[in-house]
mmCIF file of C-alpha atoms and ligand atoms in Angstrom:
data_model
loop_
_atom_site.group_PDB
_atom_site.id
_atom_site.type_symbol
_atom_site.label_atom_id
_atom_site.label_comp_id
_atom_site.label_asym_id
_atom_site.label_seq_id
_atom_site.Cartn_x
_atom_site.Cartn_y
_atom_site.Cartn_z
ATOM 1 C CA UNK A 1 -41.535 26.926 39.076
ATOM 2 C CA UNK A 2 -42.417 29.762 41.287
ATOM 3 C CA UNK A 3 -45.305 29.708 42.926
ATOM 4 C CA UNK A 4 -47.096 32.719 41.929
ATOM 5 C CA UNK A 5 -49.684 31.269 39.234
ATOM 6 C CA UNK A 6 -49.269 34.724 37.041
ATOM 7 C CA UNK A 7 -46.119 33.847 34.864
ATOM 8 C CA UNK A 8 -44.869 35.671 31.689
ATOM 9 C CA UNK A 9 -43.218 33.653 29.238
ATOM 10 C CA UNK A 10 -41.576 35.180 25.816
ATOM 11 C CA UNK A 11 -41.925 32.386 22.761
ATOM 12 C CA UNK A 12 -40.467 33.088 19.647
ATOM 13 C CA UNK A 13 -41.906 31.688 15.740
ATOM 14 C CA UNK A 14 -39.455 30.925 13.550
ATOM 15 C CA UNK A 15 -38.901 29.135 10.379
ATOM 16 C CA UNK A 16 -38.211 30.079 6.129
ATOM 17 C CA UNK A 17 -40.290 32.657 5.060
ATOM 18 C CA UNK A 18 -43.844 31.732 3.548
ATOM 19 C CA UNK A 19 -44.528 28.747 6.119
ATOM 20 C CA UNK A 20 -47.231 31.042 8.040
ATOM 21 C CA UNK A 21 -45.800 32.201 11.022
ATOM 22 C CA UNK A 22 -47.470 35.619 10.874
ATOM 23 C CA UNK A 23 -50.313 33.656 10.071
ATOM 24 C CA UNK A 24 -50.965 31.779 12.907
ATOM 25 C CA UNK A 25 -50.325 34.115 15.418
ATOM 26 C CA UNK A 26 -52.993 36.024 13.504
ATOM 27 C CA UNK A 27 -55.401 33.383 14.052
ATOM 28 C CA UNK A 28 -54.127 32.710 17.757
ATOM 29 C CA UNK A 29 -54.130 36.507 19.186
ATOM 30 C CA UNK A 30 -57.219 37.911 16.062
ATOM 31 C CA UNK A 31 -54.894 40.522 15.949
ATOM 32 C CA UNK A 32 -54.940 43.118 12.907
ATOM 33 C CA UNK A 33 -52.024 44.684 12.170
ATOM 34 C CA UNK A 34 -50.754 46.615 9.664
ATOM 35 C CA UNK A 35 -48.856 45.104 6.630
ATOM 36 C CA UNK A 36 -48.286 48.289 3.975
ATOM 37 C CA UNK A 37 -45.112 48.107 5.092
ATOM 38 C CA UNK A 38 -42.215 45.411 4.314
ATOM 39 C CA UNK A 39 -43.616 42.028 5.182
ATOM 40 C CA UNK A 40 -40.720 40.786 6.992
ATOM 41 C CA UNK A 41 -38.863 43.714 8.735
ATOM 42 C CA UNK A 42 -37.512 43.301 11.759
ATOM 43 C CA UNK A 43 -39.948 41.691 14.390
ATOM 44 C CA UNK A 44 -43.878 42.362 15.996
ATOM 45 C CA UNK A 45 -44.652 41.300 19.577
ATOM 46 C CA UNK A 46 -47.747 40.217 19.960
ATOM 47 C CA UNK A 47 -49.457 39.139 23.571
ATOM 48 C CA UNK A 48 -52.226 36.617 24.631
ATOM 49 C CA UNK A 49 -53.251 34.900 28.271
ATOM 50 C CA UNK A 50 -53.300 31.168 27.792
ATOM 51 C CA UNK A 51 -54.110 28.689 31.349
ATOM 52 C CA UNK A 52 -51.884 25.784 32.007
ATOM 53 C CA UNK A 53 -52.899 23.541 34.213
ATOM 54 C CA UNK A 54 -49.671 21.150 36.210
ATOM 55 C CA UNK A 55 -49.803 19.330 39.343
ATOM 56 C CA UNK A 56 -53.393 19.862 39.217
ATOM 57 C CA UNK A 57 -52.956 23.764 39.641
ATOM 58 C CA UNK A 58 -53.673 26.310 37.102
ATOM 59 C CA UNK A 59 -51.336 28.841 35.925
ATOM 60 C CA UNK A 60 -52.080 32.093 33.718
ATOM 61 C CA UNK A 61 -49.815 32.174 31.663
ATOM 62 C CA UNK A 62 -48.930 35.708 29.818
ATOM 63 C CA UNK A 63 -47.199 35.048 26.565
ATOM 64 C CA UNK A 64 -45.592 37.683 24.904
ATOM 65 C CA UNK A 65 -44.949 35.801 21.122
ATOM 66 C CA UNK A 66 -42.521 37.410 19.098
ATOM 67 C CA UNK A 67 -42.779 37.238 15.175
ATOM 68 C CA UNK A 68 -39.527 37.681 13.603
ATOM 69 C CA UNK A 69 -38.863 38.097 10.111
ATOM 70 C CA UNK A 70 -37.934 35.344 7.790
ATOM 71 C CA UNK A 71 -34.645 36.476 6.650
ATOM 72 C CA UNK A 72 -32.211 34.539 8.157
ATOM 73 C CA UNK A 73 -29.278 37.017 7.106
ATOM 74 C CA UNK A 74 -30.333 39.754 10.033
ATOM 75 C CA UNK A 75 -27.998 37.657 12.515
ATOM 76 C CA UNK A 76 -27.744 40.857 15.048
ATOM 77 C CA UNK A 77 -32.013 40.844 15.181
ATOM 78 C CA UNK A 78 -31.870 37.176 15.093
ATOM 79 C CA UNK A 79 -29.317 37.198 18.014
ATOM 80 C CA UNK A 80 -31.375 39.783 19.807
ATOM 81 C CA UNK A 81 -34.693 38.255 19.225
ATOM 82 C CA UNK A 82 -34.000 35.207 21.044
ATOM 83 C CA UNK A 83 -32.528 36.797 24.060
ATOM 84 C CA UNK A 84 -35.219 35.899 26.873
ATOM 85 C CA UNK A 85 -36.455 33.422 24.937
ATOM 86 C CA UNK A 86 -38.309 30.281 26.952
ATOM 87 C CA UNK A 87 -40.573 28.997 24.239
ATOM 88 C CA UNK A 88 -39.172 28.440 20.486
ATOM 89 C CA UNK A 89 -41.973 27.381 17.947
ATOM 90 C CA UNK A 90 -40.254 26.100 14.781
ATOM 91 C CA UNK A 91 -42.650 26.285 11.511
ATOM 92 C CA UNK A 92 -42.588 24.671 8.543
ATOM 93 C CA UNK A 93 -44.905 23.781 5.835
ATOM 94 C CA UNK A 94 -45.948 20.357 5.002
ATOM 95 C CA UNK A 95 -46.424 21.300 1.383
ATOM 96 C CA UNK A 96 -42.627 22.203 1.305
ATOM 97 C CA UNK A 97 -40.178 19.809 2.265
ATOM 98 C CA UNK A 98 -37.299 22.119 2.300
ATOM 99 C CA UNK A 99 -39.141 23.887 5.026
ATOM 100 C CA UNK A 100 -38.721 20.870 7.430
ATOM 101 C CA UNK A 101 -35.257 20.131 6.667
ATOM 102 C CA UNK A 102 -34.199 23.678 6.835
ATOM 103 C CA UNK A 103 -34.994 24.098 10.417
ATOM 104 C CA UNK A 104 -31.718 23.108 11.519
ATOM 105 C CA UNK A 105 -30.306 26.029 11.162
ATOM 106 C CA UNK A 106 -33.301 27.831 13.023
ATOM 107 C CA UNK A 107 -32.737 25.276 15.680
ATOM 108 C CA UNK A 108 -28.472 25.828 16.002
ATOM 109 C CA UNK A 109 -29.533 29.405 16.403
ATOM 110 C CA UNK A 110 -32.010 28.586 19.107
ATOM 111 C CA UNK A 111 -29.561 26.492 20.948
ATOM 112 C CA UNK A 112 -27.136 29.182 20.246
ATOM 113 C CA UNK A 113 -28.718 32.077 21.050
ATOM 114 C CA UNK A 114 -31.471 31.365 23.111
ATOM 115 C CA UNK A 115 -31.350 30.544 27.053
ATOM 116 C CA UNK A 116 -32.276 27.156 27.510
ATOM 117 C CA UNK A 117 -36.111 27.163 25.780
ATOM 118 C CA UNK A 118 -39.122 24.674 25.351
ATOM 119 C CA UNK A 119 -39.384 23.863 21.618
ATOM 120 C CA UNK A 120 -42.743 22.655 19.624
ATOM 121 C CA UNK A 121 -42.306 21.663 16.186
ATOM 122 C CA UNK A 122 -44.986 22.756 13.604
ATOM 123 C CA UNK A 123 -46.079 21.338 10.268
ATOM 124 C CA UNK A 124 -48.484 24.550 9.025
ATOM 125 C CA UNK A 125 -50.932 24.291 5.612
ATOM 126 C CA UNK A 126 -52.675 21.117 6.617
ATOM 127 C CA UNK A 127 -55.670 22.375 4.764
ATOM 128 C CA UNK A 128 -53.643 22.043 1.273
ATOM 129 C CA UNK A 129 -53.564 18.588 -0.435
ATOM 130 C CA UNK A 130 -50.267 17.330 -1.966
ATOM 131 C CA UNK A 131 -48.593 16.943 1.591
ATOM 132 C CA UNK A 132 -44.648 16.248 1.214
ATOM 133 C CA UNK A 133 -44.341 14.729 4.799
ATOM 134 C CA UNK A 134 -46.651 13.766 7.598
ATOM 135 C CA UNK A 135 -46.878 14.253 11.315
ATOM 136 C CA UNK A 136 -44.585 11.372 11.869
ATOM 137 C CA UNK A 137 -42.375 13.342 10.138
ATOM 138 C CA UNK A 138 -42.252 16.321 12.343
ATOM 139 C CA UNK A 139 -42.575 14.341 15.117
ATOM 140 C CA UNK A 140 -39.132 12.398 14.599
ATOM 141 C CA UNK A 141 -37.603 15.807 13.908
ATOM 142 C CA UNK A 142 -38.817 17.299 17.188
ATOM 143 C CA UNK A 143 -37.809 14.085 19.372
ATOM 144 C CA UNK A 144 -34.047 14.689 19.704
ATOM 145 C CA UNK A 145 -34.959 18.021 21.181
ATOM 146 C CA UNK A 146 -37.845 16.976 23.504
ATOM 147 C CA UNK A 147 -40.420 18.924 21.537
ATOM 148 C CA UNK A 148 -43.996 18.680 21.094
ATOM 149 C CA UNK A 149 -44.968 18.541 17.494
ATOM 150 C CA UNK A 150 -48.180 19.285 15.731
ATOM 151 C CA UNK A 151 -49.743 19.439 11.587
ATOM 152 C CA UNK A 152 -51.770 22.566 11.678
ATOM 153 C CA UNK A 153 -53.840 25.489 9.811
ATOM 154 C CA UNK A 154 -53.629 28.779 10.244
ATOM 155 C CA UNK A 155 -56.502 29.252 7.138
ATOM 156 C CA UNK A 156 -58.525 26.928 9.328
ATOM 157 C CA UNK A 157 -57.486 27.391 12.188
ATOM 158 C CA UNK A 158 -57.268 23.676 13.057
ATOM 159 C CA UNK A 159 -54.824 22.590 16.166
ATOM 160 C CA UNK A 160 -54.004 26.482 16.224
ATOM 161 C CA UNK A 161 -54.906 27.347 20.142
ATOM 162 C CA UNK A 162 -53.850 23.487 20.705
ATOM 163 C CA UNK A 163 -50.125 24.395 19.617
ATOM 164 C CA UNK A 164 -49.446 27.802 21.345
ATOM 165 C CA UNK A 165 -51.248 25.768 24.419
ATOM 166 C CA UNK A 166 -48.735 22.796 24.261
ATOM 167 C CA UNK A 167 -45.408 25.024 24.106
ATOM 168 C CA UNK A 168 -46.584 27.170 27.179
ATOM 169 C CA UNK A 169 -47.397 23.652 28.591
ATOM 170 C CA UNK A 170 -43.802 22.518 27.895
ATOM 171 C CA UNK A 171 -42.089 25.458 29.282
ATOM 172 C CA UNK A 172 -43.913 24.974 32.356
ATOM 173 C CA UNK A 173 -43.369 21.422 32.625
ATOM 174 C CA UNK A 174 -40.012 22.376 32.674
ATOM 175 C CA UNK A 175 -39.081 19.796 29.769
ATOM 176 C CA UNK A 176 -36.472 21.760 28.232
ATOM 177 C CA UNK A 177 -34.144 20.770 30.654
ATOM 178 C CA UNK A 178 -32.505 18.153 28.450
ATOM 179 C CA UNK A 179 -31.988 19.783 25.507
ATOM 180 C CA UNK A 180 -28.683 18.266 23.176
ATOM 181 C CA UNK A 181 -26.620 19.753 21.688
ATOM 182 C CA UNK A 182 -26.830 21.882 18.278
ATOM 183 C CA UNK A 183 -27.151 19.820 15.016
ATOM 184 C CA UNK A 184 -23.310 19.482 13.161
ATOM 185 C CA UNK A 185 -25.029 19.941 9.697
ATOM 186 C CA UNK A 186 -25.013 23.952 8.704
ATOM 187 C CA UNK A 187 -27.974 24.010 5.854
ATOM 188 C CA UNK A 188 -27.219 25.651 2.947
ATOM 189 C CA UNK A 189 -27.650 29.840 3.524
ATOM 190 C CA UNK A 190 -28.072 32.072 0.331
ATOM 191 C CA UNK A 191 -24.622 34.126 0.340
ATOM 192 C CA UNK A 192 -24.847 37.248 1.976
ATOM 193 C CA UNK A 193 -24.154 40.191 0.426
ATOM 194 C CA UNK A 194 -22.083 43.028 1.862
ATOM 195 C CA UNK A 195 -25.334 45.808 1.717
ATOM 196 C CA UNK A 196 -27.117 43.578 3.535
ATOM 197 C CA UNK A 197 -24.520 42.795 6.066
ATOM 198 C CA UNK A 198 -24.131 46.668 6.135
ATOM 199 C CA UNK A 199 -28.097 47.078 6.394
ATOM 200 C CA UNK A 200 -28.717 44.991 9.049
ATOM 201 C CA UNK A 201 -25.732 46.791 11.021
ATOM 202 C CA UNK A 202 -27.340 49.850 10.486
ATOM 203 C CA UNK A 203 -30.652 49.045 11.498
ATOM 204 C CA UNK A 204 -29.438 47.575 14.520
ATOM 205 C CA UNK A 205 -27.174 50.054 15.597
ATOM 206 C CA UNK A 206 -30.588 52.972 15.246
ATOM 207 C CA UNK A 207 -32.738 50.990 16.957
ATOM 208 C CA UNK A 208 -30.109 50.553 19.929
ATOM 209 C CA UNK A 209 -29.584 54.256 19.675
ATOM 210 C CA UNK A 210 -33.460 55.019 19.156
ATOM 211 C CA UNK A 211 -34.628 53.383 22.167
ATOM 212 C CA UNK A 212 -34.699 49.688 21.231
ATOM 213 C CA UNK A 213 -36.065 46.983 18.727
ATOM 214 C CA UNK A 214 -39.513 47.333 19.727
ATOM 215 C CA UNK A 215 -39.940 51.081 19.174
ATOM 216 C CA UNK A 216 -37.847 51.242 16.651
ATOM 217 C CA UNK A 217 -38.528 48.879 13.889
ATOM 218 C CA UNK A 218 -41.254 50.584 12.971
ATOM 219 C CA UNK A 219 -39.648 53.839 12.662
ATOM 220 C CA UNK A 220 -37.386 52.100 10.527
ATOM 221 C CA UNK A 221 -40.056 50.206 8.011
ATOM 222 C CA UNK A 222 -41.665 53.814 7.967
ATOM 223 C CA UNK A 223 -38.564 55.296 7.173
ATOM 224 C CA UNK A 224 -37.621 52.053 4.243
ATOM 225 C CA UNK A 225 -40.921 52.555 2.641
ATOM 226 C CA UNK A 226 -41.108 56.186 2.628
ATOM 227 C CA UNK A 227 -37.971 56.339 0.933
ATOM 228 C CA UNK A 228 -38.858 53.224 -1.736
ATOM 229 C CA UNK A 229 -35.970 51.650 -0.605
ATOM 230 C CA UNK A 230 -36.428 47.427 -1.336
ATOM 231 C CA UNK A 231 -34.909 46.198 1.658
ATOM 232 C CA UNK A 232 -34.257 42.617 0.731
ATOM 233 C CA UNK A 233 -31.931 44.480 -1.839
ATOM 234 C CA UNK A 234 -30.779 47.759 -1.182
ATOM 235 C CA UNK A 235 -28.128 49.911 -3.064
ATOM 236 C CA UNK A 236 -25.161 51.336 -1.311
ATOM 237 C CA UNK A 237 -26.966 54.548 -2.616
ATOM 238 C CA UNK A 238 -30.152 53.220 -0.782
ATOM 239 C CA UNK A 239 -28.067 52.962 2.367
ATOM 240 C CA UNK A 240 -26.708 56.568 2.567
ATOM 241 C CA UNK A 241 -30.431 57.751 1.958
ATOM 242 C CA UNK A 242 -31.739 55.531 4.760
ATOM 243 C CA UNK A 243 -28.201 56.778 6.865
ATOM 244 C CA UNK A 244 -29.546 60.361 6.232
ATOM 245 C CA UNK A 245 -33.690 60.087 7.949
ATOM 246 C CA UNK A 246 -32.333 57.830 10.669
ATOM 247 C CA UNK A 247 -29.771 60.362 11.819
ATOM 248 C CA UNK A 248 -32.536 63.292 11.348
ATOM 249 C CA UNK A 249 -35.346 61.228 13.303
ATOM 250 C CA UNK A 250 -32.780 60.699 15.953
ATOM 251 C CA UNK A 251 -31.695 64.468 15.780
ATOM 252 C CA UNK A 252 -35.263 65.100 16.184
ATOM 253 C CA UNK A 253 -35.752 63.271 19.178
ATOM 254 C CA UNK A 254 -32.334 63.514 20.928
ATOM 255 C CA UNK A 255 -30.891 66.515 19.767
ATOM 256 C CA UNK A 256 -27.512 67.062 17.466
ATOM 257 C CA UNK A 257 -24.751 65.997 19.260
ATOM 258 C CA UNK A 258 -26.286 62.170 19.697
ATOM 259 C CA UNK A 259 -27.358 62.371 15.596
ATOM 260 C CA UNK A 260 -23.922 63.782 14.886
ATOM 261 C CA UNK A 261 -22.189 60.683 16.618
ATOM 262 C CA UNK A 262 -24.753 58.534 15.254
ATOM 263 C CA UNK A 263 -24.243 59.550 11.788
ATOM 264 C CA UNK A 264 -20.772 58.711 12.225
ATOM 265 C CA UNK A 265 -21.005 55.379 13.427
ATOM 266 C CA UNK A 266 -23.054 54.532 10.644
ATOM 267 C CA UNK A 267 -20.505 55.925 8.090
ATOM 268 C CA UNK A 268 -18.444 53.461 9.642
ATOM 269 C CA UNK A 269 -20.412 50.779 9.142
ATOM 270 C CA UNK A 270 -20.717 51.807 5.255
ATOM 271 C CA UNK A 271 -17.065 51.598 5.273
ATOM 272 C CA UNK A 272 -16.662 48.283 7.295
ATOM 273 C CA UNK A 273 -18.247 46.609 4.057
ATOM 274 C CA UNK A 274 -16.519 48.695 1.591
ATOM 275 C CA UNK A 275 -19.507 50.606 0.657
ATOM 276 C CA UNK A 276 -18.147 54.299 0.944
HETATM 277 P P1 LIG B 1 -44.479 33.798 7.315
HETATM 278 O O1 LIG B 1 -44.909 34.756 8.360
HETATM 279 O O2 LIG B 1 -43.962 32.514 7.863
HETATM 280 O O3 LIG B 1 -43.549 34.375 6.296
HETATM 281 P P2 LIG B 1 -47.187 34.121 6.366
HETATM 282 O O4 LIG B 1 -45.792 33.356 6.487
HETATM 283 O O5 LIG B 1 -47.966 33.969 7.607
HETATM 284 O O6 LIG B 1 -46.949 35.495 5.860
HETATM 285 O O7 LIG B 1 -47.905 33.225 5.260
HETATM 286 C C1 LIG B 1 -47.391 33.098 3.947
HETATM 287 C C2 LIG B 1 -48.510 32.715 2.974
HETATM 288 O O8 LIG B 1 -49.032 31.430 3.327
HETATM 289 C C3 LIG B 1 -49.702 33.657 3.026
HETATM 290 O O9 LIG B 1 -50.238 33.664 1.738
HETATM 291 C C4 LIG B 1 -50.676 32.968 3.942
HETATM 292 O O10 LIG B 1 -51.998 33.331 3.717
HETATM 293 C C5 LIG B 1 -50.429 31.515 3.581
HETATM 294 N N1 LIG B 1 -50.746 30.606 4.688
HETATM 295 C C6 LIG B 1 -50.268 30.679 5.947
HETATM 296 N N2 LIG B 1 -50.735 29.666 6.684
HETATM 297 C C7 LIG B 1 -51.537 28.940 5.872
HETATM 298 C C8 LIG B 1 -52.316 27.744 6.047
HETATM 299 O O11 LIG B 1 -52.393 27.116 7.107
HETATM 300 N N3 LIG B 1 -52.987 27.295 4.948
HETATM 301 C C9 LIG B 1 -52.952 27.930 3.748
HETATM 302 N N4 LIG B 1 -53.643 27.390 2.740
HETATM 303 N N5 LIG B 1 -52.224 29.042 3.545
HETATM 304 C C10 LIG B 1 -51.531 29.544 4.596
HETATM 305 P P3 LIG B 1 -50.243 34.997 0.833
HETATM 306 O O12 LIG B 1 -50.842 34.524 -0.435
HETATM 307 O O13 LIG B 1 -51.049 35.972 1.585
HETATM 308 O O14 LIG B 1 -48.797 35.378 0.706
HETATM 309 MG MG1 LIG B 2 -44.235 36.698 8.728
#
């Protein structure tokens, strides 16, 4: 722990769509943002100053949290995502039992991806009735991996602040140190199909060329909703007309030659999955 009491620490939500990540960073940061766009594009960083007290001195803590989208076939913004990463919050929803069990693939790409992180296991909806599991529940899933684990409501906002607080705690504390190793089991992922594969290429290679994730996700939801393409299922069709405004947005803002090679590389991509 250096001994500067300003640290920055980059946490990352994760977890199947629908469990309320968005949501409770929402409630933790009373942030608005903008959701015309595709719900679960690519990924919003969000920032909030949280105090952690250890050893009996206080630390202010500056926590960039990182929403990323629930589709677990973007494995190039997945893989990119968690680079940095200290803190990993892993959400599920206790209404949904699926949702607790299929963490372990969120957690084998923590473990693979990530540098050696803090992890707190969530159990989100606590407001609804009809729970599927309890806290226990979480709990036993989080112990292999050190984790703190908490049932909480982002509709409420109950345990909310407490949650954000402990994984900051954690990373502090230093207890990811002993983290195992990945989980054997590989849950069961939808099959990925070959636009998608070729999508999430695409968008990755733009935003690399545009000037990073950050900037350039929303460029590229801009660009996906302009153009009515459905992301979650695109045509090959879809993909040349997204090809075409990313290469003239980058044309715009870098000039020909770098939109000329771009375009290219993208081509490729179309023809990597058989899509040409
Ligand atoms: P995600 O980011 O994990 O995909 P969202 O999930 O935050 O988008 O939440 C998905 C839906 O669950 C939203 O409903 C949201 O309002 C709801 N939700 C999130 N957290 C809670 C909670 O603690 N309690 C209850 N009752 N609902 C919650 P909609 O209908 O807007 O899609
Ligand atoms: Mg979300």
């Amino acid at each position: 722990m250096p001994d500067a009491n300003k640290v920055s620490l980059k946490v990352i939500l994760v977890g199947e769509g629908g469990v309320g990540k968005t949501s409770l960073i929402k409630q933790y940061v009373h942030a608005h943002f903008d959701e015309k766009y595709i719900k679960t594009l690519g990924t919003n960083v969000y920032r909030k100053e949280v105090r952690v007290e250890k050893d009996g001195k206080n630390y202010n803590v500056h926590l960039q949290i990182w929403d990323i989208l629930g589709q677990k076939v973007f494995q190039t913004i997945i893989k990119s995502a968690f680079k940095g990463t200290r803190g990993v919050m892993f959400v599920c929803d206790v209404t949904e039992k699926a949702t607790l069990e299929n963490l372990d693939i969120w957690i084998k790409y923590a473990l693979d991806y990530g540098q050696s992180s803090a992890f707190t296991f969530i159990g989100n909806k606590s407001d609804l009735p009809n729970h599927r599991f309890s806290k226990a529940d979480v709990e036993a899933y989080a112990k292999p991996y050190n984790g703190t684990s908490l049932v909480t409501s982002a509709k409420t906002g109950d345990q909310v602040e407490q949650a954000f607080k402990d994984l900051a705690t954690s990373i502090i504390n230093e207890r990811y140190a002993t983290i195992p190793d990945p989980p054997p089991a590989t849950p069961v992922l939808e099959p990925v199909r070959e636009t998608i594969k070729a999508e999430d290429q695409i968008i990755t290679e733009f935003c690399n060329e545009a000037g990073g994730f950050q900037i350039s996700m929303p460029i590229v939801r801009e660009r996906f909703h302009k153009l009515g393409v459905d992301f979650e299922n695109p045509s090959r069709n879809d993909l040349e007309k997204v090809i075409m405004s990313l290469v003239e947005y980058v044309m715009f803002i870098k000039g020909e030659n770098e939109a000329h090679e771009l375009e290219k590389r993208l081509y490729a991509i179309l023809r990597k999955y058989g899509l040409e």
